[in-house]
Coordinates of C-alpha atoms and ligand atoms in Angstrom, one line a residue:
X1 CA -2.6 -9.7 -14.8
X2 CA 0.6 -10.1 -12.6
X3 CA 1.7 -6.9 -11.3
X4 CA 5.0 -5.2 -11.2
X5 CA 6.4 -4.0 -7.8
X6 CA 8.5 -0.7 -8.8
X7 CA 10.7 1.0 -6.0
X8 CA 12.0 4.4 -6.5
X9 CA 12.6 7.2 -3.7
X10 CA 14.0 10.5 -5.2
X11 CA 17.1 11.6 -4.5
X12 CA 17.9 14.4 -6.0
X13 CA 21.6 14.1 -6.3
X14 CA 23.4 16.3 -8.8
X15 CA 26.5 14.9 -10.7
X16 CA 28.3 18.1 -11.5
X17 CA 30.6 16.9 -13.8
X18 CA 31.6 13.9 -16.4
X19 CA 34.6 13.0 -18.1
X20 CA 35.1 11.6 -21.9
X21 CA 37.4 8.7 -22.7
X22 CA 40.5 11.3 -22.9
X23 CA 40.0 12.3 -19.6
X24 CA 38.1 16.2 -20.9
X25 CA 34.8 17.4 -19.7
X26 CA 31.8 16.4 -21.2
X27 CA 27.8 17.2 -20.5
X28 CA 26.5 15.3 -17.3
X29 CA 23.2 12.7 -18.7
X30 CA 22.5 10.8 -15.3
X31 CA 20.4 13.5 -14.0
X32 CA 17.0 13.0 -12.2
X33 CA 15.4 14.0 -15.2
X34 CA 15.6 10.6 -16.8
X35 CA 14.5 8.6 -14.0
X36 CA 11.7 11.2 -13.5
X37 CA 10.6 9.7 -17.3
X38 CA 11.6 6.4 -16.4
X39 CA 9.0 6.5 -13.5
X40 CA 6.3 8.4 -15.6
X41 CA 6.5 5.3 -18.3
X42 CA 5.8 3.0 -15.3
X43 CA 3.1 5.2 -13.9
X44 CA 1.4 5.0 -16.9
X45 CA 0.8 1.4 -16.5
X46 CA -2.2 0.1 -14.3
X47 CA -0.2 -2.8 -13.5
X48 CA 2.6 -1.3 -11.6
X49 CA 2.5 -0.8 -8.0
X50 CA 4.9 1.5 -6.0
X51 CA 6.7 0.8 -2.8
X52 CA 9.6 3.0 -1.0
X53 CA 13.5 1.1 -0.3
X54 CA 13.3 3.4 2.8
X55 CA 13.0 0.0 5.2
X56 CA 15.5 -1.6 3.3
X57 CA 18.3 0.9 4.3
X58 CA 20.0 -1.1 7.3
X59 CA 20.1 -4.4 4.9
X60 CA 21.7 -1.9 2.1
X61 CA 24.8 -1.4 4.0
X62 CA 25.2 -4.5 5.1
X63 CA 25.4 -5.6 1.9
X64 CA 27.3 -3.0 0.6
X65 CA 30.0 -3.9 3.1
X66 CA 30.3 -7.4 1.5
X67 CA 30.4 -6.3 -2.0
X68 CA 32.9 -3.5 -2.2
X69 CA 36.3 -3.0 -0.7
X70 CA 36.9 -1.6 2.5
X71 CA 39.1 1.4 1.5
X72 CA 36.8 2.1 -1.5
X73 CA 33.9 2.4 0.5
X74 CA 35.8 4.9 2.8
X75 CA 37.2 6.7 0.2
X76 CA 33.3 7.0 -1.0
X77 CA 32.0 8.2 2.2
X78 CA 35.3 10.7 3.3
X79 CA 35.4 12.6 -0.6
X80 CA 31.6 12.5 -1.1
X81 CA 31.6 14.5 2.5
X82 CA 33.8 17.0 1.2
X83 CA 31.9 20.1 0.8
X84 CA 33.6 21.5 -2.5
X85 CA 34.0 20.1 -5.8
X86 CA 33.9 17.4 -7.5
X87 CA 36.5 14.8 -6.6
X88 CA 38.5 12.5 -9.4
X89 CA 40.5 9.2 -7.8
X90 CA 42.7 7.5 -10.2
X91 CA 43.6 4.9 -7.4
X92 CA 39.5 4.0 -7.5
X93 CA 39.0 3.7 -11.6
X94 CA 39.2 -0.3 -13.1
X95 CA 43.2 -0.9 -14.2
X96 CA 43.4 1.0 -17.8
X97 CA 40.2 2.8 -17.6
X98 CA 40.1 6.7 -17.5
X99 CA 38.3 8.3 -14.6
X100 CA 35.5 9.8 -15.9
X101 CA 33.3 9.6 -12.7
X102 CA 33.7 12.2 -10.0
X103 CA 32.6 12.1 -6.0
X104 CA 30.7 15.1 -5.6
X105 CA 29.2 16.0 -2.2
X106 CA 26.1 13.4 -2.0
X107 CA 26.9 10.7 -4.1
X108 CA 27.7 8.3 -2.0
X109 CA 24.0 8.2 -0.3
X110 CA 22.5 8.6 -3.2
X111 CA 24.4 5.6 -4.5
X112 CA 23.2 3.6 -0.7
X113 CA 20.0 4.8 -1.7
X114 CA 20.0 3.0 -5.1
X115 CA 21.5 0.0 -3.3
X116 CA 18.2 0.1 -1.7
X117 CA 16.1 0.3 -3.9
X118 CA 17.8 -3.2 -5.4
X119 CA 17.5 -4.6 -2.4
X120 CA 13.7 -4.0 -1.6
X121 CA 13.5 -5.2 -5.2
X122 CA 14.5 -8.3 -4.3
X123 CA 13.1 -8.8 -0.8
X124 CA 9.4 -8.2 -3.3
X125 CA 10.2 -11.3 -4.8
X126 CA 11.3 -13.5 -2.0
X127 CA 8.4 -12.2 -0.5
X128 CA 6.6 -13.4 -3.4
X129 CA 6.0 -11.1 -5.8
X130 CA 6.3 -12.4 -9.4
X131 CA 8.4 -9.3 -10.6
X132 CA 10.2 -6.3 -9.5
X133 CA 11.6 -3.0 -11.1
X134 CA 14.4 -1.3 -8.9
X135 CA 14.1 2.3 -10.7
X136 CA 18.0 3.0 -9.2
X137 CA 19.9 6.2 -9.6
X138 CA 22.7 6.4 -9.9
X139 CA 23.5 3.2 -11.9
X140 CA 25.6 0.5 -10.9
X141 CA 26.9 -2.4 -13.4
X142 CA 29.9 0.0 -14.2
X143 CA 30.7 -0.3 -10.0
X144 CA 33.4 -2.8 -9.3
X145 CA 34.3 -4.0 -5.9
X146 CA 37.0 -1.5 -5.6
X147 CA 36.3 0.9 -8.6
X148 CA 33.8 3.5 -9.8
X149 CA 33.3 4.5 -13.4
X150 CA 30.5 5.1 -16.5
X151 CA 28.7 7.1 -13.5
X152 CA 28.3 4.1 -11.2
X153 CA 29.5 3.8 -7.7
X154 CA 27.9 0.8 -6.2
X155 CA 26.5 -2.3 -7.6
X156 CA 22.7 -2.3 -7.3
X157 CA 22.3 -6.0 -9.2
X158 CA 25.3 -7.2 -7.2
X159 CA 23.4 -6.4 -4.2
X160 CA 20.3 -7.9 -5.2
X161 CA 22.4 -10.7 -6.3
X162 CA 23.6 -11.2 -2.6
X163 CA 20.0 -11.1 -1.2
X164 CA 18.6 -13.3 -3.3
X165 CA 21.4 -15.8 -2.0
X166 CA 21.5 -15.2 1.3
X167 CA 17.8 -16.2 0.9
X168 CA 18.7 -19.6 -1.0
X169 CA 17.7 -18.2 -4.3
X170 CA 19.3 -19.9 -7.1
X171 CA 20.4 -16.5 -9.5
X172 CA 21.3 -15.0 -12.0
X173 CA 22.2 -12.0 -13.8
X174 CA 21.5 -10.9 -17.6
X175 CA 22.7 -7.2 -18.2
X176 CA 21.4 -5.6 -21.5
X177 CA 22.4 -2.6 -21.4
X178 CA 23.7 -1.0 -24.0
X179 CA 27.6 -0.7 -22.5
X180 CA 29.4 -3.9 -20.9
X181 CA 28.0 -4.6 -17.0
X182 CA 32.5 -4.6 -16.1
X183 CA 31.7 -3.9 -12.9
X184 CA 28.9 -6.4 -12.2
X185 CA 31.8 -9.1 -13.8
X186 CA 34.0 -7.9 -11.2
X187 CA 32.0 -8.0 -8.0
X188 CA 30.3 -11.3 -9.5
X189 CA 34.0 -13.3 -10.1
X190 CA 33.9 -14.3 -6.4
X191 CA 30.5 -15.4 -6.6
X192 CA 31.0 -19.0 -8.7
X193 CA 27.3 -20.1 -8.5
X194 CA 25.6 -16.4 -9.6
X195 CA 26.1 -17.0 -14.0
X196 CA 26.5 -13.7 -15.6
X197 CA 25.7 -13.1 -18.9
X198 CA 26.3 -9.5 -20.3
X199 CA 25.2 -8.1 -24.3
X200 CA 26.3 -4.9 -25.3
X201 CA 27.9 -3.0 -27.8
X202 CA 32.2 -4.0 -28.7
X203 CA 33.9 -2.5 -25.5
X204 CA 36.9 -0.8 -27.8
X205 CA 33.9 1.4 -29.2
X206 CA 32.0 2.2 -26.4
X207 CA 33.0 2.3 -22.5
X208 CA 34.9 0.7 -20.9
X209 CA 36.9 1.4 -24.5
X210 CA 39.1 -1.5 -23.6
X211 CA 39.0 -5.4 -24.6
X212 CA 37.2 -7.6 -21.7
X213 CA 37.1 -11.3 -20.9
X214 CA 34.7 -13.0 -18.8
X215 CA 35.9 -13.6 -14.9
X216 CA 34.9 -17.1 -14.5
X217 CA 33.5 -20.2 -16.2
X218 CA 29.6 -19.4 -15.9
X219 CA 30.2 -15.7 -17.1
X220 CA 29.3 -15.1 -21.0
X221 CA 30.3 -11.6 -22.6
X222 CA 28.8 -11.0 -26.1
X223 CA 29.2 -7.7 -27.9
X224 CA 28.4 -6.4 -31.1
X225 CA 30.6 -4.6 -33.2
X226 CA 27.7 -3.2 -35.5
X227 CA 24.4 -1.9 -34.4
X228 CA 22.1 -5.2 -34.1
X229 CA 18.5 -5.5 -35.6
X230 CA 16.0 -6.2 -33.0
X231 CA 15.7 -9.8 -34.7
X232 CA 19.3 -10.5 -34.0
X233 CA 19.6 -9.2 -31.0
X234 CA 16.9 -11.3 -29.1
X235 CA 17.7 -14.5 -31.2
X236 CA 21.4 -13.9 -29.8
X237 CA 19.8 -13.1 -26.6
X238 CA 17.5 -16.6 -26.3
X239 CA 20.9 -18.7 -27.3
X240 CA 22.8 -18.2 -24.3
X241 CA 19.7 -18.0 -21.9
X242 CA 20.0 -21.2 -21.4
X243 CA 21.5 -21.9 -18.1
X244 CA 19.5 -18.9 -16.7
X245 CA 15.9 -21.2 -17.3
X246 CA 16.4 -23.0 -14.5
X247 CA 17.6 -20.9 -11.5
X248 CA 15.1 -19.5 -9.0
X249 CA 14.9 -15.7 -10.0
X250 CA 16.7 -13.9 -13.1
X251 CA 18.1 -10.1 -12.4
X252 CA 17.6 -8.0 -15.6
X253 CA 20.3 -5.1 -15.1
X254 CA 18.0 -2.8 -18.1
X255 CA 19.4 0.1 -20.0
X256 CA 17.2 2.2 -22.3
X257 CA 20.6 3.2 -23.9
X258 CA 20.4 0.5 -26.7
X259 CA 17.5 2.9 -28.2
X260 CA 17.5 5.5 -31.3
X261 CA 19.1 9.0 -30.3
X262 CA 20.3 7.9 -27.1
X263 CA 23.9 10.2 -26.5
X264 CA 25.4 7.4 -24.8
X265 CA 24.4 4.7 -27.1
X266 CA 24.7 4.4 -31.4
X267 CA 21.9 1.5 -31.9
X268 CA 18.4 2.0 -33.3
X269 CA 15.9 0.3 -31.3
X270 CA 12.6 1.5 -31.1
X271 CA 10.5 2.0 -27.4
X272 CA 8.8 -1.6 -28.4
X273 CA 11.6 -3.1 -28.4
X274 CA 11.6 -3.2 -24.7
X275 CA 8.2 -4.7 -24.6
X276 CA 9.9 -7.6 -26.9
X277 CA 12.6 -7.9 -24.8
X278 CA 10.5 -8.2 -21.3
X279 CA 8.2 -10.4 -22.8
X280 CA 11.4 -12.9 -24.2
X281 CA 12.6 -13.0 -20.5
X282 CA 8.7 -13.3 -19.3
X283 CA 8.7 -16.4 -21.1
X284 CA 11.7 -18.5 -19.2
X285 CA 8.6 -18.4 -16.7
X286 CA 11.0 -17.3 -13.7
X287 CA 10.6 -14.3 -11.3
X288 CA 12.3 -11.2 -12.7
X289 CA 14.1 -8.3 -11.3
X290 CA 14.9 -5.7 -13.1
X291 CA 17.5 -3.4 -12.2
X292 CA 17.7 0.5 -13.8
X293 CA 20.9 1.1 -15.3
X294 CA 21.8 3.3 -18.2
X295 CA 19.6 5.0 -20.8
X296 CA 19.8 8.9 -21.2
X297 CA 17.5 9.7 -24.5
X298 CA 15.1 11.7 -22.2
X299 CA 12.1 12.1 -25.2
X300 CA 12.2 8.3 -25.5
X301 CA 12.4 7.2 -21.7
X302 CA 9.2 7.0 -20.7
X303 CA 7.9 5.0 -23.6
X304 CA 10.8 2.5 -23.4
X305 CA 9.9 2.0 -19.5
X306 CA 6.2 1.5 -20.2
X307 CA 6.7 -0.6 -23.1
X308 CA 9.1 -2.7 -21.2
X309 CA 6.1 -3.3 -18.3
X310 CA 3.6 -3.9 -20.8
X311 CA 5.9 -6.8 -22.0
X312 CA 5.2 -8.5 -17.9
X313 CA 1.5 -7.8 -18.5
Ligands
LIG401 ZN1 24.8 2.1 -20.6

């Protein structure tokens, strides 16, 4: 049975505050409650064993210096030092996206720490491991290279995407999520060689709530303006894998959000649909790396995490 190396190290950060698409407070769902399910779903499974991103710090911000923007990364540090309040920067949201994302005092190490968690990930699998599950908090495929949003402030499969590289890894990355990976397509559009293929539900309906084109040539955007079947979603999934069969290592940037009753979401996929959907990229019989991103349905977490392992068993 080939085993699953998962990395998670708790944080604890708080997000105090989140904004809706008109710019008014709305309840906070990336709390440490739903990773907390997330790793219980994984726990579950004999297959998975755990490792800490706590050596993989140095390498995180090093990383994280390539990928973001100078001034956005001391913006992150300076407001997320401040000792009051949550902290809103227009000048740091993508161009016609509302800031719904705050600083608040913490974020930006709990976001480092999620970088490094991405990139032990992926040292696992140049190491040799078959595949990896980065359990990352806060998310990151809404983080461009100068811009935070959708609760993201880095790019944890960006990062993984650079390490992978730097180690001569052919890559890739799919993003299923439930919400378009914008951010991963704008750190990615410098990156020629790293295809990016994103699914998710029609972008004027859900965030970024704006129409978006790929970056490059070898990025691929398909979204859904009605809630797909299972069926159709991993048929239109398996058409455009194509040019990810034969790279070295595929990163899977997973959100449970495309599941029934999630707050974020609108689709009605069931907990094995995630076993379907591991065992569909299991099958293009490359190393995987999954990255956590969204999902916020906190009954349903657990057994969408453990159904998506049971898929790599
Ligand atoms: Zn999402």
């Amino acid at each position: 049975m080939p085993a699953v190396t998962a990395v998670h190290d708790a944080s604890g950060f708080l997000l105090s505050s989140f904004r809706d698409r008109e710019g008014l407070a709305m309840p906070v769902r990336e709390t440490e409650a739903r990773i907390e399910q997330v790793v219980a779903g994984l726990r579950s499974c004999d297959h998975v064993r755990w490792m800490s991103a706590a050596s993989a710090a140095e390498q995180a911000m090093e990383v994280t210096r390539r990928l973001h923007a100078p001034e956005y990364l001391a913006f992150l540090a300076d407001a997320s030092a401040a000792t009051a309040g949550d902290i809103l920067e227009p000048r740091f949201a993508e161009a016609g996206v509302v800031p719904d994302t705050p600083v608040t005092p913490g974020a930006y190490a709990a976001a480092l720490q999620a970088v490094s968690a991405a990139v032990a990930a992926a040292n696992a699998l140049t190491g040799g491991d078959r595949y990896a599950y980065a359990v990352c908090r806060p998310p990151g495929h809404h983080a461009g290279r100068a811009f935070m949003g959708g609760y993201c402030y880095l790019n944890n499969a960006g990062a993984a995407a650079q390490v992978l590289r730097d180690a001569g890894q052919r890559v890739g990355v799919v993003d299923v999520d439930f919400h378009h990976g914008n951010g991963t397509a704008d750190v990615l559009r410098h990156v020629p060689d790293v295809p990016f293929l994103s699914l998710h539900a029609s972008t004027l309906d859900a965030f970024p709530y704006r129409e978006t084109t790929p970056r490059g040539a070898n990025q691929q955007f398909v979204a859904f303006r009605a809630p797909p079947s299972a069926d159709d979603y991993l048929e239109r999934l398996a058409d455009h894998l194509g040019p990810f069969r034969h790279l070295d290592v595929i990163i899977v940037s997973i959100g449970y959000d495309l599941v029934e009753g999630d707050p974020h979401g609108g689709w009605h996929m069931t907990p094995g649909f995630f076993q379907r959907l591991s065992r569909l990229f299991r099958e293009t019989d490359r190393p995987l790396c999954f990255i956590q991103e969204g999902g916020y349905a906190l009954p349903q977490l657990a057994a969408c995490a453990r159904e998506l392992a049971l898929g790599l068993a």
